[in-house]
CSV table of C-alpha atoms and ligand atoms in Angstrom, one decimal:
chain,number,residue,atom,x,y,z
A,1,MET,CA,68.6,71.2,97.4
A,2,LYS,CA,71.4,71.6,99.9
A,3,THR,CA,70.5,70.6,103.5
A,4,ASP,CA,70.9,73.4,106.0
A,5,PRO,CA,70.0,72.7,109.6
A,6,ASP,CA,68.9,76.2,110.1
A,7,VAL,CA,65.9,76.0,107.7
A,8,LEU,CA,62.9,73.8,107.5
A,9,SER,CA,62.9,70.4,106.0
A,10,THR,CA,60.2,69.0,103.8
A,11,ASP,CA,57.6,66.6,105.1
A,12,ALA,CA,56.2,65.1,101.9
A,13,PRO,CA,56.5,61.5,102.9
A,14,GLN,CA,53.5,61.9,105.2
A,15,CYS,CA,51.2,63.0,102.3
A,16,ASP,CA,48.9,60.1,101.2
A,17,ARG,CA,47.5,62.2,98.3
A,18,CYS,CA,43.9,62.3,99.7
A,19,GLY,CA,43.3,65.6,98.0
A,20,ARG,CA,41.5,67.4,100.8
A,21,CYS,CA,43.9,70.3,100.7
A,22,LEU,CA,42.9,71.0,97.1
A,23,SER,CA,39.5,72.2,98.2
A,24,VAL,CA,40.9,75.0,100.4
A,25,CYS,CA,43.9,76.3,98.4
A,26,PRO,CA,43.0,79.8,97.0
A,27,VAL,CA,45.6,79.4,94.2
A,28,TYR,CA,44.3,76.0,93.0
A,29,SER,CA,40.7,77.4,93.2
A,30,VAL,CA,41.8,79.9,90.4
A,31,SER,CA,44.0,77.8,88.2
A,32,HIS,CA,42.9,74.1,88.8
A,33,VAL,CA,46.4,73.1,88.0
A,34,GLU,CA,47.9,70.3,90.1
A,35,THR,CA,51.3,72.0,90.5
A,36,ASP,CA,49.3,75.0,92.0
A,37,SER,CA,47.9,72.8,94.6
A,38,PRO,CA,49.4,72.0,98.1
A,39,ARG,CA,49.7,68.4,97.1
A,40,GLY,CA,51.5,69.3,93.9
A,41,ARG,CA,53.8,71.8,95.6
A,42,THR,CA,54.7,69.2,98.3
A,43,ASP,CA,55.4,66.6,95.6
A,44,LEU,CA,57.7,69.0,93.7
A,45,THR,CA,59.6,70.1,96.8
A,46,SER,CA,60.0,66.5,97.8
A,47,ALA,CA,61.3,65.5,94.4
A,48,VAL,CA,63.8,68.3,94.3
A,49,THR,CA,65.0,67.5,97.9
A,50,SER,CA,65.6,63.9,97.1
A,51,GLY,CA,67.4,64.8,93.9
A,52,GLU,CA,64.8,63.1,91.6
A,53,LEU,CA,64.1,66.4,89.9
A,54,ASN,CA,66.3,69.3,88.8
A,55,PRO,CA,64.5,72.5,89.7
A,56,GLY,CA,63.4,74.3,86.6
A,57,PRO,CA,61.2,77.3,85.8
A,58,ARG,CA,57.9,75.4,86.5
A,59,PHE,CA,59.2,74.4,89.9
A,60,PHE,CA,60.1,78.0,90.9
A,61,GLU,CA,56.7,79.2,89.6
A,62,ALA,CA,54.9,76.6,91.7
A,63,VAL,CA,56.9,77.6,94.8
A,64,ASP,CA,56.5,81.3,94.2
A,65,ARG,CA,52.7,81.1,93.6
A,66,CYS,CA,52.0,79.8,97.1
A,67,LEU,CA,50.4,82.5,99.2
A,68,LEU,CA,51.6,80.9,102.5
A,69,CYS,CA,48.0,81.2,103.8
A,70,ARG,CA,48.4,77.8,105.6
A,71,SER,CA,44.8,76.8,104.9
A,72,CYS,CA,46.1,73.5,103.5
A,73,ALA,CA,48.0,72.7,106.8
A,74,VAL,CA,44.7,73.1,108.8
A,75,ALA,CA,42.8,70.9,106.3
A,76,CYS,CA,45.4,68.1,106.0
A,77,PRO,CA,44.7,65.0,108.1
A,78,LYS,CA,48.3,64.0,107.9
A,79,GLY,CA,49.8,67.2,109.2
A,80,VAL,CA,51.6,68.1,106.0
A,81,ASP,CA,52.6,71.8,106.1
A,82,THR,CA,53.1,72.8,102.5
A,83,ALA,CA,53.9,76.4,103.4
A,84,SER,CA,56.9,75.2,105.4
A,85,ASN,CA,58.0,73.1,102.5
A,86,VAL,CA,57.7,76.1,100.2
A,87,LEU,CA,59.6,78.4,102.6
A,88,ALA,CA,62.4,75.8,102.7
A,89,ALA,CA,62.5,75.6,98.9
A,90,ARG,CA,62.6,79.4,98.6
A,91,ALA,CA,65.5,79.6,101.0
A,92,GLU,CA,67.5,76.6,99.8
A,93,VAL,CA,67.1,76.1,96.1
A,94,SER,CA,69.4,78.4,94.3
A,95,ARG,CA,67.8,79.9,91.1
A,96,PRO,CA,69.0,82.0,88.2
A,97,HIS,CA,68.5,85.6,88.9
A,98,GLY,CA,68.1,88.6,86.6
A,99,PRO,CA,69.5,92.0,87.6
A,100,GLY,CA,66.0,93.2,88.8
A,101,ALA,CA,65.6,90.3,91.2
A,102,ARG,CA,69.2,90.8,92.5
A,103,LEU,CA,68.5,94.5,93.1
A,104,GLY,CA,65.3,93.6,95.0
A,105,GLU,CA,67.1,91.1,97.2
A,106,ALA,CA,69.9,93.6,97.9
A,107,ALA,CA,67.3,96.3,98.9
A,108,MET,CA,65.5,93.8,101.2
A,109,ASP,CA,68.8,92.8,102.9
A,110,ALA,CA,69.6,96.4,103.4
A,111,LEU,CA,66.2,97.5,104.7
A,112,ILE,CA,64.8,94.7,106.8
A,113,PRO,CA,67.5,94.7,109.5
A,114,HIS,CA,67.8,98.5,109.7
A,115,ARG,CA,64.6,100.1,111.0
A,116,SER,CA,65.9,103.7,110.8
A,117,LEU,CA,66.8,103.3,107.1
A,118,MET,CA,63.4,101.7,106.4
A,119,SER,CA,61.7,104.5,108.2
A,120,ALA,CA,63.5,107.1,106.1
A,121,CYS,CA,62.6,105.2,102.9
A,122,VAL,CA,58.9,105.0,103.9
A,123,ARG,CA,58.8,108.8,104.6
A,124,THR,CA,60.4,109.5,101.3
A,125,ALA,CA,57.9,107.2,99.6
A,126,GLY,CA,55.1,109.1,101.4
A,127,VAL,CA,56.1,112.3,99.7
A,128,PHE,CA,56.1,110.8,96.3
A,129,SER,CA,52.9,108.8,96.9
A,130,ARG,CA,50.9,112.1,97.1
A,131,LEU,CA,51.6,112.5,93.3
A,132,LEU,CA,49.6,109.3,92.5
A,133,PRO,CA,46.0,109.4,91.4
A,134,ALA,CA,43.3,108.8,94.1
A,135,ASP,CA,39.9,107.0,93.9
A,136,LYS,CA,36.6,108.3,95.2
A,137,ALA,CA,37.5,107.2,98.8
A,138,GLY,CA,40.9,109.0,98.6
A,139,ARG,CA,42.9,105.7,98.1
A,140,ARG,CA,45.9,106.1,95.9
A,141,HIS,CA,47.0,103.6,93.2
A,142,PHE,CA,49.9,103.2,90.8
A,143,PRO,CA,48.7,104.0,87.3
A,144,GLU,CA,47.5,101.1,85.2
A,145,TYR,CA,50.1,101.7,82.5
A,146,LEU,CA,53.0,100.7,84.7
A,147,PRO,CA,54.6,97.2,84.5
A,148,GLN,CA,52.3,94.4,85.7
A,149,MET,CA,53.9,94.1,89.2
A,150,LEU,CA,52.8,97.7,90.0
A,151,SER,CA,50.0,98.4,87.5
A,152,GLY,CA,46.9,99.6,89.4
A,153,ARG,CA,48.4,98.4,92.7
A,154,GLY,CA,47.1,100.2,95.9
A,155,VAL,CA,49.4,102.4,97.8
A,156,PRO,CA,48.9,102.6,101.6
A,157,PRO,CA,48.2,105.9,103.3
A,158,ILE,CA,51.7,106.8,104.6
A,159,THR,CA,50.9,108.8,107.7
A,160,GLY,CA,54.2,110.6,108.3
A,161,ARG,CA,55.7,110.3,111.7
A,162,PRO,CA,56.2,106.7,112.9
A,163,LEU,CA,54.0,105.5,115.8
A,164,GLN,CA,57.1,105.4,118.2
A,165,LYS,CA,57.6,109.1,117.6
A,166,ARG,CA,54.0,109.8,118.5
A,167,LEU,CA,54.0,107.9,121.8
A,168,PRO,CA,56.5,107.6,124.7
A,169,SER,CA,58.1,104.2,125.1
A,170,LEU,CA,56.0,103.6,128.2
A,171,VAL,CA,52.4,104.7,127.9
A,172,PRO,CA,50.7,104.6,131.3
A,173,ARG,CA,47.3,103.1,131.9
A,174,SER,CA,44.3,105.5,131.7
A,175,PRO,CA,43.3,107.2,134.9
A,176,GLY,CA,40.7,105.3,136.8
A,177,SER,CA,41.3,102.0,134.9
A,178,PRO,CA,42.0,98.8,136.9
A,179,ASN,CA,45.7,98.0,137.2
A,180,ARG,CA,46.3,94.9,135.0
A,181,GLY,CA,50.1,95.3,134.9
A,182,ARG,CA,52.3,95.7,131.8
A,183,ALA,CA,51.7,94.8,128.1
A,184,VAL,CA,54.4,95.0,125.5
A,185,PHE,CA,53.4,96.4,122.1
A,186,PHE,CA,55.1,95.2,118.9
A,187,THR,CA,54.3,97.8,116.2
A,188,GLY,CA,55.4,95.9,113.1
A,189,CYS,CA,56.6,97.9,110.1
A,190,PHE,CA,53.3,98.7,108.6
A,191,TYR,CA,51.5,100.0,111.7
A,192,GLY,CA,54.8,101.4,113.1
A,193,LEU,CA,56.1,103.2,110.1
A,194,VAL,CA,53.4,103.4,107.4
A,195,ASP,CA,49.9,103.8,109.0
A,196,PHE,CA,49.9,104.5,112.7
A,197,GLY,CA,46.1,104.3,113.2
A,198,PRO,CA,45.6,100.7,114.2
A,199,GLY,CA,48.6,100.7,116.4
A,200,LEU,CA,47.5,103.9,118.2
A,201,ALA,CA,44.0,102.4,118.7
A,202,ALA,CA,45.5,99.2,120.1
A,203,VAL,CA,47.7,101.1,122.6
A,204,LYS,CA,44.8,103.3,123.6
A,205,MET,CA,42.5,100.3,124.2
A,206,LEU,CA,45.1,98.5,126.3
A,207,CYS,CA,45.6,101.7,128.4
A,208,ASP,CA,41.9,102.2,128.8
A,209,ASN,CA,41.7,98.6,130.1
A,210,GLY,CA,44.4,99.0,132.7
A,211,PHE,CA,47.7,98.2,131.0
A,212,ASP,CA,50.9,100.2,131.1
A,213,VAL,CA,52.1,99.7,127.5
A,214,LEU,CA,55.7,99.3,126.8
A,215,ILE,CA,56.8,100.0,123.2
A,216,PRO,CA,60.4,98.8,123.1
A,217,PRO,CA,62.3,101.4,121.2
A,218,ASP,CA,64.8,99.0,119.6
A,219,GLN,CA,62.3,96.6,118.1
A,220,GLN,CA,62.8,95.8,114.4
A,221,CYS,CA,60.7,94.4,111.5
A,222,CYS,CA,59.5,90.9,112.5
A,223,GLY,CA,61.4,89.7,109.4
A,224,ALA,CA,58.4,88.2,107.5
A,225,PRO,CA,59.3,89.8,104.1
A,226,ALA,CA,62.8,88.2,104.4
A,227,LEU,CA,61.6,84.8,105.6
A,228,PHE,CA,58.9,84.7,102.9
A,229,SER,CA,61.4,85.5,100.2
A,230,GLY,CA,64.0,83.0,101.3
A,231,ARG,CA,66.4,85.6,102.7
A,232,LEU,CA,67.3,83.7,105.9
A,233,LYS,CA,70.4,85.6,106.7
A,234,SER,CA,68.4,88.9,107.0
A,235,PHE,CA,65.7,87.1,108.9
A,236,LYS,CA,68.1,85.7,111.5
A,237,THR,CA,69.6,89.2,111.9
A,238,VAL,CA,66.2,90.7,112.9
A,239,LEU,CA,65.3,87.6,114.9
A,240,ARG,CA,68.4,88.1,117.1
A,241,LYS,CA,67.7,91.9,117.4
A,242,ASN,CA,64.1,91.4,118.4
A,243,LEU,CA,64.9,88.7,120.9
A,244,ARG,CA,67.4,91.1,122.5
A,245,SER,CA,64.6,93.7,122.6
A,246,LEU,CA,61.6,91.6,123.7
A,247,ALA,CA,62.9,88.6,125.6
A,248,ALA,CA,64.1,90.6,128.6
A,249,VAL,CA,60.9,92.6,129.2
A,250,GLU,CA,57.9,91.1,131.0
A,251,GLY,CA,54.3,91.0,129.9
A,252,PRO,CA,52.2,89.7,127.0
A,253,ILE,CA,53.6,90.8,123.6
A,254,LEU,CA,50.8,92.2,121.5
A,255,THR,CA,50.6,93.4,117.9
A,256,ALA,CA,47.9,94.6,115.5
A,257,CYS,CA,49.4,92.7,112.6
A,258,PRO,CA,48.6,89.0,112.5
A,259,THR,CA,51.6,88.2,110.2
A,260,CYS,CA,54.0,89.7,112.8
A,261,ALA,CA,52.1,87.6,115.5
A,262,SER,CA,52.4,84.4,113.5
A,263,VAL,CA,56.1,85.0,112.7
A,264,LEU,CA,57.0,85.8,116.3
A,265,ARG,CA,54.9,83.0,117.8
A,266,ALA,CA,55.7,80.2,115.4
A,267,HIS,CA,58.7,80.9,113.1
A,268,TYR,CA,61.0,82.4,115.8
A,269,PRO,CA,60.9,79.3,118.0
A,270,GLU,CA,61.2,77.0,115.1
A,271,ILE,CA,64.1,78.6,113.4
A,272,ALA,CA,65.9,79.7,116.6
A,273,ALA,CA,65.8,76.0,117.7
A,274,ARG,CA,67.8,75.1,114.6
A,275,MET,CA,70.2,77.9,115.2
A,276,GLY,CA,70.9,76.7,118.8
A,277,GLY,CA,72.6,78.9,121.3
A,278,PRO,CA,70.9,81.3,123.7
A,279,GLU,CA,68.4,82.3,121.0
A,280,ALA,CA,66.8,78.9,121.0
A,281,GLU,CA,65.7,79.2,124.7
A,282,GLN,CA,64.7,82.9,124.4
A,283,ALA,CA,62.5,82.3,121.3
A,284,LYS,CA,60.9,79.2,122.9
A,285,SER,CA,59.8,81.3,125.9
A,286,LEU,CA,58.9,84.3,123.7
A,287,GLY,CA,56.5,82.5,121.3
A,288,PRO,CA,53.7,81.7,123.7
A,289,ARG,CA,53.7,85.3,125.0
A,290,VAL,CA,52.9,86.7,121.6
A,291,GLN,CA,49.2,87.4,120.7
A,292,GLU,CA,47.3,89.3,118.1
A,293,ALA,CA,45.8,92.3,119.9
A,294,LEU,CA,42.1,91.9,119.0
A,295,THR,CA,42.0,88.3,120.3
A,296,PHE,CA,43.8,89.4,123.5
A,297,LEU,CA,41.4,92.3,124.1
A,298,ALA,CA,38.3,90.2,123.5
A,299,GLY,CA,39.5,87.8,126.2
A,300,LEU,CA,39.7,90.4,128.9
A,301,SER,CA,37.1,90.3,131.6
A,302,SER,CA,35.0,93.5,131.8
A,303,LEU,CA,36.3,95.1,128.7
A,304,SER,CA,36.0,98.9,128.7
A,305,LEU,CA,35.2,100.6,125.4
A,306,PRO,CA,35.1,104.3,126.0
A,307,GLY,CA,33.9,106.7,123.3
A,308,SER,CA,31.7,105.8,120.4
A,309,THR,CA,31.8,105.2,116.7
A,310,GLN,CA,29.7,106.6,113.8
A,311,ILE,CA,30.0,103.3,111.9
A,312,ARG,CA,26.8,101.2,112.0
A,313,SER,CA,27.7,98.2,109.9
A,314,ALA,CA,30.8,96.4,108.7
A,315,ALA,CA,31.7,93.5,106.4
A,316,VAL,CA,34.6,91.7,108.0
A,317,HIS,CA,37.2,89.8,106.0
A,318,GLN,CA,39.1,87.3,108.1
A,319,PRO,CA,42.8,87.3,107.0
A,320,CYS,CA,44.5,84.0,106.5
A,321,HIS,CA,47.3,84.7,109.0
A,322,PHE,CA,44.8,85.9,111.5
A,323,VAL,CA,42.6,82.7,111.2
A,324,HIS,CA,45.4,80.2,110.9
A,325,ALA,CA,47.8,81.7,113.4
A,326,GLY,CA,46.0,82.1,116.7
A,327,GLY,CA,43.5,84.8,115.9
A,328,ASP,CA,39.9,84.2,116.8
A,329,PRO,CA,37.2,85.4,114.3
A,330,ALA,CA,34.5,85.1,117.0
A,331,ALA,CA,36.5,87.6,119.1
A,332,VAL,CA,36.2,90.2,116.3
A,333,ALA,CA,32.5,89.6,116.1
A,334,ASP,CA,32.2,89.8,119.9
A,335,LEU,CA,34.1,93.1,120.0
A,336,MET,CA,32.0,94.6,117.2
A,337,ARG,CA,28.8,93.6,118.9
A,338,LYS,CA,30.0,95.3,122.1
A,339,ARG,CA,30.7,98.4,120.1
A,340,GLY,CA,27.2,98.3,118.6
A,341,VAL,CA,28.3,97.6,115.0
A,342,GLU,CA,26.3,95.2,112.9
A,343,LEU,CA,28.4,92.6,111.1
A,344,VAL,CA,26.7,92.0,107.8
A,345,MET,CA,29.5,89.6,106.8
A,346,ASN,CA,32.1,87.9,108.9
A,347,GLY,CA,34.6,85.7,107.2
A,348,GLU,CA,32.6,84.6,104.1
A,349,THR,CA,35.4,85.8,101.8
A,350,ALA,CA,38.3,83.6,100.8
A,351,CYS,CA,42.0,84.6,100.7
A,352,CYS,CA,42.2,88.1,99.1
A,353,GLY,CA,45.6,87.4,97.5
A,354,GLY,CA,47.1,90.5,99.1
A,355,GLY,CA,50.1,88.7,100.7
A,356,GLY,CA,53.0,91.2,100.1
A,357,VAL,CA,55.7,89.2,98.5
A,358,SER,CA,53.4,86.8,96.7
A,359,SER,CA,51.2,89.5,95.3
A,360,LEU,CA,54.2,91.3,93.8
A,361,LYS,CA,55.4,88.2,92.1
A,362,ASN,CA,52.0,87.0,91.0
A,363,PRO,CA,50.0,90.1,90.1
A,364,ASP,CA,47.4,88.2,88.0
A,365,LEU,CA,46.6,85.9,90.8
A,366,ALA,CA,46.4,88.7,93.3
A,367,ARG,CA,44.1,90.6,91.0
A,368,GLU,CA,41.7,87.7,90.6
A,369,LEU,CA,41.5,86.9,94.3
A,370,GLY,CA,41.4,90.6,95.3
A,371,SER,CA,38.6,91.5,93.0
A,372,ALA,CA,36.5,88.4,94.0
A,373,ALA,CA,36.8,89.3,97.7
A,374,ALA,CA,36.2,93.0,97.2
A,375,GLY,CA,33.2,92.2,94.9
A,376,LYS,CA,31.5,90.1,97.6
A,377,ILE,CA,32.2,92.8,100.2
A,378,ALA,CA,30.9,95.6,98.0
A,379,ALA,CA,27.7,93.6,97.4
A,380,SER,CA,27.1,93.2,101.2
A,381,GLY,CA,25.9,96.7,101.5
A,382,ALA,CA,28.0,97.3,104.7
A,383,GLU,CA,29.2,100.8,105.5
A,384,VAL,CA,32.9,99.7,105.8
A,385,ALA,CA,35.1,96.8,104.9
A,386,SER,CA,37.3,95.6,107.8
A,387,ALA,CA,40.2,93.2,108.1
A,388,ALA,CA,42.8,92.7,110.9
A,389,CYS,CA,45.8,92.7,108.5
A,390,PRO,CA,47.5,95.6,106.6
A,391,GLY,CA,47.9,93.6,103.4
A,392,CYS,CA,44.2,92.6,103.3
A,393,VAL,CA,43.1,96.2,104.1
A,394,LEU,CA,45.2,97.5,101.2
A,395,GLN,CA,44.2,94.8,98.8
A,396,ILE,CA,40.5,94.9,99.5
A,397,GLY,CA,40.5,98.7,99.6
A,398,SER,CA,42.3,98.9,96.3
A,399,HIS,CA,39.9,96.5,94.6
A,400,LEU,CA,36.9,98.2,96.0
A,401,GLY,CA,38.2,101.4,94.4
A,402,LYS,CA,38.8,99.7,91.1
A,403,ALA,CA,35.2,98.5,91.2
A,404,GLY,CA,34.0,102.1,91.7
A,405,SER,CA,33.0,101.7,95.4
A,406,ASN,CA,33.9,104.3,97.9
A,407,MET,CA,33.5,101.9,100.8
A,408,PRO,CA,36.4,102.5,103.2
A,409,ALA,CA,38.6,99.5,104.2
A,410,ILE,CA,40.0,99.7,107.8
A,411,HIS,CA,41.3,97.6,110.6
A,412,PRO,CA,38.7,96.5,113.2
A,413,LEU,CA,40.7,98.4,115.9
A,414,GLU,CA,39.9,101.7,114.1
A,415,ILE,CA,36.2,100.9,114.4
A,416,LEU,CA,36.4,99.9,118.0
A,417,CYS,CA,38.6,102.9,119.0
A,418,PRO,CA,38.2,105.7,116.6
A,419,ILE,CA,41.1,108.1,117.0
A,420,ARG,CA,41.3,110.1,113.8
B,1,LIG,S1,45.5,67.0,102.5
B,1,LIG,FE1,47.5,66.4,103.2
B,1,LIG,S2,47.7,64.2,102.9
B,1,LIG,FE2,45.9,64.9,101.6
B,1,LIG,S3,46.8,65.4,99.6
B,1,LIG,FE3,46.9,67.3,100.8
B,1,LIG,S4,49.0,67.3,101.7
B,1,LIG,FE4,48.6,65.2,101.1
B,2,LIG,S1,49.7,77.7,101.9
B,2,LIG,FE1,47.8,78.4,100.9
B,2,LIG,S2,48.4,79.0,98.8
B,2,LIG,FE2,50.1,77.7,99.7
B,2,LIG,S3,49.6,75.6,99.0
B,2,LIG,FE3,48.7,75.9,101.1
B,2,LIG,S4,46.5,76.5,100.7
B,2,LIG,FE4,47.7,76.8,98.8
């Protein structure tokens, strides 16, 4: 592994092999194979870093099967962060690539740093997605006969015009609300370009609670797909663009996507510090300003929740990136109670396996974890399934459909603030 000061180094020497992380790793819970465990992955990345081991197919498989959920980092008494070791390995260890993988990487490098191109591709995909079969709840899936990476995979509801075309860049607070100053809204790609519902609900709730909401027009993808795939050059390009867009404006930076929140809060300062220059200071001050929107809203004094919902009960799945990156599961429960929705389940499901890049590379694993989470939710008897993450909503909804359930899967913001 070459050493690049811009990426993360491995911290395997701190591991004392206690094994606690094995009990929380969703991948190990399925395979029970040591190289699928956090301890095994950390051992392997350490051996490759030190030159003891030449990376081969088994190494790349172990690195690619990590879902980056960070459950192991929370459980580890020594502070070993296997997900960071895995990210470093994905970025630094060169591997043999077939034409399909090279094409995928080229597409990612072209799309991630160019929001308008990504938007055009999403809208085109939206037209074709209407040709796909739908389940009882209207969710569309790729047909089962396609190659394993796509077979049966859920397709998000592509809602046409991007969020930023539906709202002005500065949305004023609602009439009669207390003046709480300005909040900055980071849409993320999914809620900005694919499904505008949760983003619109977040902005409305912020305005109803006295915030003027700025939606910076030049914001980009947070870069998570590039970072998680080891495409650091593309990641750094969007990091610089987003810092230019967000660092100069005042106010808390909020997003409905916990993956965006975790990347902006944790990875921007970490990687910008290694890049040096003005970005290091900008990212250091930006990180603490970023928060997942539900947790922020739950922390407001005298929260106003205008309107009402027809939904009476929900089974809430707590996404890994929400739980392990600053989101507060109790905040979701609190908001639901205020809205009068009964939580028949809150966080009893394990990782759903829906993480975008990992689920594409490991469709078997994603299916097993997805059907387990959806099965538990379907059995809860709740009216809707809910998760504060676009990947989890898609994955759980898709597996509910496959199990013959017409239970909808939606973001909690759409329950709290029904707008469509
Ligand atoms: S919990 Fe931490 S110290 Fe224990 S085996 Fe896992 S990585 Fe090593
Ligand atoms: S980040 Fe999650 S999937 Fe990866 S090794 Fe840790 S617990 Fe397992």
